[in-house]
Short mmCIF file of C-alpha atoms in Angstrom, two decimals:
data_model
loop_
_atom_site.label_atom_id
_atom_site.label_comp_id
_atom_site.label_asym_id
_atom_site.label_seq_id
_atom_site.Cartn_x
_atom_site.Cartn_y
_atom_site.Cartn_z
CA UNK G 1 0.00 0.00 0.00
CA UNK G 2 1.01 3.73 -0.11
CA UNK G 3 0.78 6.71 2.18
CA UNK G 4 -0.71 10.42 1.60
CA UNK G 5 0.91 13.16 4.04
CA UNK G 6 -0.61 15.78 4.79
CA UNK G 7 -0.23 18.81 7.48
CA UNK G 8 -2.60 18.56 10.45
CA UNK G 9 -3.52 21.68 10.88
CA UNK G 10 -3.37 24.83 8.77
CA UNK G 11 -4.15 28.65 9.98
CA UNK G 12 -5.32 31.60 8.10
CA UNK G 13 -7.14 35.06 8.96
CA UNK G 14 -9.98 35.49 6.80
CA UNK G 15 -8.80 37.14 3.29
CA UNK G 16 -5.59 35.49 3.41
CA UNK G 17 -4.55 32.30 1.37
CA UNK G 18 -4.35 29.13 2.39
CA UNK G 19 -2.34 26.44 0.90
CA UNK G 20 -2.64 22.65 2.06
CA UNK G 21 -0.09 20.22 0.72
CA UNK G 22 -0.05 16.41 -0.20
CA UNK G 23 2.40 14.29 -0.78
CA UNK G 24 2.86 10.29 -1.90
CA UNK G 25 4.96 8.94 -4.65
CA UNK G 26 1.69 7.83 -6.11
CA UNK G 27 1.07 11.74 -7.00
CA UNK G 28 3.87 11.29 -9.43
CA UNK G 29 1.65 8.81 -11.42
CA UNK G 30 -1.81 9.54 -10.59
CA UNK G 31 -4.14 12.42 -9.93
CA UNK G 32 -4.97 13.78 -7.04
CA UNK G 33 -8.89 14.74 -5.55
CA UNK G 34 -9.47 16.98 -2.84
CA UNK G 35 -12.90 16.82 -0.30
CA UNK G 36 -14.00 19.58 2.45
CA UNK G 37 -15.39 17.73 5.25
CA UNK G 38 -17.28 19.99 8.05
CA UNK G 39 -18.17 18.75 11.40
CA UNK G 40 -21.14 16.69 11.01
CA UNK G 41 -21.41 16.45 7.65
CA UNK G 42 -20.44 14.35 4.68
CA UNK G 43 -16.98 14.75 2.51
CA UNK G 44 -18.03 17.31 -0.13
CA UNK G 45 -15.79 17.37 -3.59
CA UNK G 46 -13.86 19.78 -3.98
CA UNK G 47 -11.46 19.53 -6.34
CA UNK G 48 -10.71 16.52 -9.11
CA UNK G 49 -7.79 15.72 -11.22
CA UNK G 50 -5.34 17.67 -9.80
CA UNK G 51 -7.09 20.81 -10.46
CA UNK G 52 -10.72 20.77 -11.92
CA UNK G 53 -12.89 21.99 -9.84
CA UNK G 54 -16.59 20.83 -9.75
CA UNK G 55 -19.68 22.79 -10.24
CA UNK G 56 -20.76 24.94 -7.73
CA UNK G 57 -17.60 24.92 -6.18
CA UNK G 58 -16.39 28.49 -5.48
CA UNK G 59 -14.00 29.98 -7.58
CA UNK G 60 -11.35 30.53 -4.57
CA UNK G 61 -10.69 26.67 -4.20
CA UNK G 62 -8.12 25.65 -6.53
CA UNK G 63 -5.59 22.72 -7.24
CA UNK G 64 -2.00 22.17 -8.70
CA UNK G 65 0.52 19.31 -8.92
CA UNK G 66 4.46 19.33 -8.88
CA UNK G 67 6.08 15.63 -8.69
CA UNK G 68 5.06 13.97 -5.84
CA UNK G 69 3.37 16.63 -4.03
CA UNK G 70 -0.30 18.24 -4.85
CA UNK G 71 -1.35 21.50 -3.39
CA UNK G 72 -5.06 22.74 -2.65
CA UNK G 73 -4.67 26.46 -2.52
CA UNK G 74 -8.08 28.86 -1.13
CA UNK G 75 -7.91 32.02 -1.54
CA UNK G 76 -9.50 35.08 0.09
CA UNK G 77 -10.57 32.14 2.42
CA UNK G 78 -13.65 32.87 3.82
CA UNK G 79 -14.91 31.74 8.03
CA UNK G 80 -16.79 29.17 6.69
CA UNK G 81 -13.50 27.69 4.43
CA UNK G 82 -12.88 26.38 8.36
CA UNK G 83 -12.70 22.62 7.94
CA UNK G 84 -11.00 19.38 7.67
CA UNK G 85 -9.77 18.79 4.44
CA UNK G 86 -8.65 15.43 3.02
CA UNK G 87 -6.50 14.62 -0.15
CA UNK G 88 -7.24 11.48 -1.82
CA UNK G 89 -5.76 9.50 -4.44
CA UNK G 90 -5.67 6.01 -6.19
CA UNK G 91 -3.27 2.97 -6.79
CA UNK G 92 -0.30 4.03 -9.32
CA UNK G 93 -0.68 0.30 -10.55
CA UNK G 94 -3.00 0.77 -13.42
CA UNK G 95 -5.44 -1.91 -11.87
CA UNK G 96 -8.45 -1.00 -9.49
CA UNK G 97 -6.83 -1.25 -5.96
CA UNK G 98 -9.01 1.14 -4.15
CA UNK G 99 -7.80 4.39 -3.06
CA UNK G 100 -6.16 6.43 -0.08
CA UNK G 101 -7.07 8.89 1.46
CA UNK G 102 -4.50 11.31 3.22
CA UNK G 103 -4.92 12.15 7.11
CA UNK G 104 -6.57 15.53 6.69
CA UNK G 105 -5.66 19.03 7.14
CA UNK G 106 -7.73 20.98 9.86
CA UNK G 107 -8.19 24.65 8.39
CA UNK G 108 -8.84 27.20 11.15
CA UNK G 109 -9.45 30.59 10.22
CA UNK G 110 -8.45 32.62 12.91
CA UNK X 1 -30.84 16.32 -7.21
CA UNK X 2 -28.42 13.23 -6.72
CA UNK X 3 -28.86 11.66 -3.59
CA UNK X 4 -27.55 9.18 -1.46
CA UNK X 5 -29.45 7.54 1.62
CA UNK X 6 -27.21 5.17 4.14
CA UNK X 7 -29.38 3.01 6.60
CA UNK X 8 -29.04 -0.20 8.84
CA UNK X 9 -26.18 0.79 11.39
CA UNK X 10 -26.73 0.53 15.13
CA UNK X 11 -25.07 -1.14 18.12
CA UNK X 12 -23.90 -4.76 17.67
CA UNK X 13 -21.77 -6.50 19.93
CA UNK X 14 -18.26 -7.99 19.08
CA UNK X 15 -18.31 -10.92 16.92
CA UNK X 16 -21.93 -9.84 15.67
CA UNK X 17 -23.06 -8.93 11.99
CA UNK X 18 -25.13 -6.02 10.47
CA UNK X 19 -26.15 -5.64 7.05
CA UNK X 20 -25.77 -1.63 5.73
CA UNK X 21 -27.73 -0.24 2.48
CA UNK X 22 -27.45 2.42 0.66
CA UNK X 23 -30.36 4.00 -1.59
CA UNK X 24 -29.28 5.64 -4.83
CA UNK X 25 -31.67 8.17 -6.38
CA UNK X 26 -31.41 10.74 -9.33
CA UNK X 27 -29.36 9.11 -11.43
CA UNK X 28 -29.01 6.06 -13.63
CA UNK X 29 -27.15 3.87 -10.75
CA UNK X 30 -26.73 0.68 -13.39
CA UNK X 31 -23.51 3.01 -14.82
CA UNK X 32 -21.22 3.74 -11.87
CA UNK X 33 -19.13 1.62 -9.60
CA UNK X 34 -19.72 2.57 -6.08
CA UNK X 35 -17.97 2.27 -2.71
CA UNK X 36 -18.04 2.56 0.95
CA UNK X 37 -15.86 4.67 3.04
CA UNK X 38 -15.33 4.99 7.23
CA UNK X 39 -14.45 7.26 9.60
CA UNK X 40 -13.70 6.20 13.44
CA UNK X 41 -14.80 9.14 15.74
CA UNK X 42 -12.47 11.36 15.61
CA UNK X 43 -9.83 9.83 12.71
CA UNK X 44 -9.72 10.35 9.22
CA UNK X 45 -11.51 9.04 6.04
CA UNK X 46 -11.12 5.42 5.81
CA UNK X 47 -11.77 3.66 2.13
CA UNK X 48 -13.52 -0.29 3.13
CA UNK X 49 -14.65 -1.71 -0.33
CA UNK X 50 -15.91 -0.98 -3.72
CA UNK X 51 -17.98 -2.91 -6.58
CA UNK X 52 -18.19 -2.32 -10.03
CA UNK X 53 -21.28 -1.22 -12.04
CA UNK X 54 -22.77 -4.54 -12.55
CA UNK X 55 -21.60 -6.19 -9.27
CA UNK X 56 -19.20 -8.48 -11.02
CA UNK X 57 -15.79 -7.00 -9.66
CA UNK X 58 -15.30 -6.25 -5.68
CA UNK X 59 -12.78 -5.04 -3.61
CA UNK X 60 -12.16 -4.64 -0.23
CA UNK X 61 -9.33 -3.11 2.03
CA UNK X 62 -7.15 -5.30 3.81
CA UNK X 63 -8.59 -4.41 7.19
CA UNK X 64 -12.40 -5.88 6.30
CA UNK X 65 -10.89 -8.19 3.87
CA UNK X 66 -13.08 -11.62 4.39
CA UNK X 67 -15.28 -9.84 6.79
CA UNK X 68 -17.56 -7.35 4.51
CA UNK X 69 -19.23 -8.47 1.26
CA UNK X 70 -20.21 -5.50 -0.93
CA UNK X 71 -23.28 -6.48 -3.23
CA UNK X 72 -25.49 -3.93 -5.16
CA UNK X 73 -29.31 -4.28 -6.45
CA UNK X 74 -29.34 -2.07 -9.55
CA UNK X 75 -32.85 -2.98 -10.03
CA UNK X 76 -33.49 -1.32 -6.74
CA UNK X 77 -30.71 0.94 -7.08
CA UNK X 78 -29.35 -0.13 -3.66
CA UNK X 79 -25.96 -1.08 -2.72
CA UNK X 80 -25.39 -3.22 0.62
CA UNK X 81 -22.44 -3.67 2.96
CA UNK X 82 -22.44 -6.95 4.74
CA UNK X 83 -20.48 -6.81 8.37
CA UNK X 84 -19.90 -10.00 9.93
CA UNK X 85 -17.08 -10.91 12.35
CA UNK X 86 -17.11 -7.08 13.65
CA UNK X 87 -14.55 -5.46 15.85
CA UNK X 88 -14.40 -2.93 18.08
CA UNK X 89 -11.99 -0.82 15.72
CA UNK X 90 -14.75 -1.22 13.01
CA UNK X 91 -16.75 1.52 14.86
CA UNK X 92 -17.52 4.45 12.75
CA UNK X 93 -19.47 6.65 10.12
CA UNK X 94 -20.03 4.35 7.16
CA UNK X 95 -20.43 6.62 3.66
CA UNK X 96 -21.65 5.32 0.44
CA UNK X 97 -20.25 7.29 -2.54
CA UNK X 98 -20.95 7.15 -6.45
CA UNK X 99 -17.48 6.48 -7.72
CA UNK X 100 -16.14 8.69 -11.19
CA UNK X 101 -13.70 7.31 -13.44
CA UNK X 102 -13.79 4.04 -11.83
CA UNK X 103 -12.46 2.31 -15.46
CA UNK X 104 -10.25 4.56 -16.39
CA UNK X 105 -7.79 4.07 -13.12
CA UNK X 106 -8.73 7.51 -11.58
CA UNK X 107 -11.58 6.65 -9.78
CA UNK X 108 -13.16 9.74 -7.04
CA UNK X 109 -15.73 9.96 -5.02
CA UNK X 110 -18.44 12.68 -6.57
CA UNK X 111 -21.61 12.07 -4.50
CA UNK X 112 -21.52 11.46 -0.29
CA UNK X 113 -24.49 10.15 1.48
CA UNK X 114 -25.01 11.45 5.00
CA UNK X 115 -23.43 8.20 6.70
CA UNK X 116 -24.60 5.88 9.34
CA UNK X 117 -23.36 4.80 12.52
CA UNK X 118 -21.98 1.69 13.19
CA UNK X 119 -20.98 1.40 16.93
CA UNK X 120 -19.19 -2.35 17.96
CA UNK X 121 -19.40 -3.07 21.63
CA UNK X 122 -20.68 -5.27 24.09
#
């Protein structure tokens, strides 16, 4: 199996930018997905292939890869950006072998 | 609007078995692989199993592995989770989620049902 590593914790004032980072040598091979998770609720998609973005999906909340490490960048983040957010990403082996899921990054906006 | 309803958690003892389902609605279900996903209180997201679009092909994680059998009913657009053997470490927040891209080797998770609770202890 393979590993995603994330930060725990991230901190931003509101306006600022906030940039979470993932990393696995699987990101070399294969895209990367990001999810915004609030307490309570269920994962919501956030960002897909690296850096497509979904509909509905504000315009702040963006993606971009380099190697082996994937970056989900907000900016202007907003009080109710404040969340845990997981990167996720599949088996570089070409076959279905499920997929990973980093450890999550807890965004506080100060 | 696509939607996703998890039922069938509760509290089963160690060693007991509980049967999870998952009602699709919205959208053609027949077409997409789906999958179940976990999360202990308090941990991270935990990927258990997915199936195919016509239930032919199944996959599990290690740690349910011979445990859970994932099974779907595309004329009822429902997909199941089958626990048996449970543990206390398989306590959590079960998701079901329509899986994108499952063929093409970069499957995602586009749609999240609200998740049910599965607590293991005697």
């Amino acid at each position: 199996s393979y590993e995603l590593t994330q930060p725990p914790s991230v901190s931003v004032s509101p306006g600022q930018t906030a940039r979470i980072t993932c990393s696995g040598d699987a990101l070399a091979k294969q895209y990367a997905y990001w999810y915004q998770q609030k307490p309570g609720q269920a994962p919501l998609l956030v960002i897909y292939k690296d850096s497509e973005r979904p509909s509905g999906i504000p315009e702040r909340f963006s993606g971009s890869s380099s190697g082996t490490t994937v970056t989900l960048t907000i900016s202007g983040v907003q009080a109710e950006d404040e969340a845990d957010y997981y990167c996720q990403s599949a088996d570089s082996s070409g076959t279905y072998g499920g997929v990973v899921f980093g450890g999550g990054t807890k965004l506080t906006v100060l | 609007e696509v939607q996703l309803l998890e039922s069938g958690g509760g509290l089963v003892q160690p060693g007991g078995s509980l049967r999870l389902s998952c009602a699709a609605s919205e959208f053609t279900f027949g077409y997409y692989a789906m999958s179940w996903v976990r999360q202990a209180p308090g941990k991270g997201l935990e990927w258990v199993s997915a199936i195919s679009n016509s239930g032919s092909s199944t996959y599990y994680a290690d740690s349910v592995k011979g445990r859970f059998t994932i099974s779907r009913d595309n004329s009822k657009n429902t997909l199941y989770l089958q626990m048996n053997s449970l543990r206390a470490e398989d306590t959590a927040v079960y998701y079901c989620a329509k899986v994108n891209d499952f063929w093409s080797g970069y499957p995602y998770m586009d749609v999240w049902g609200k998740g049910t609770t599965v607590t293991v202890s005697s």
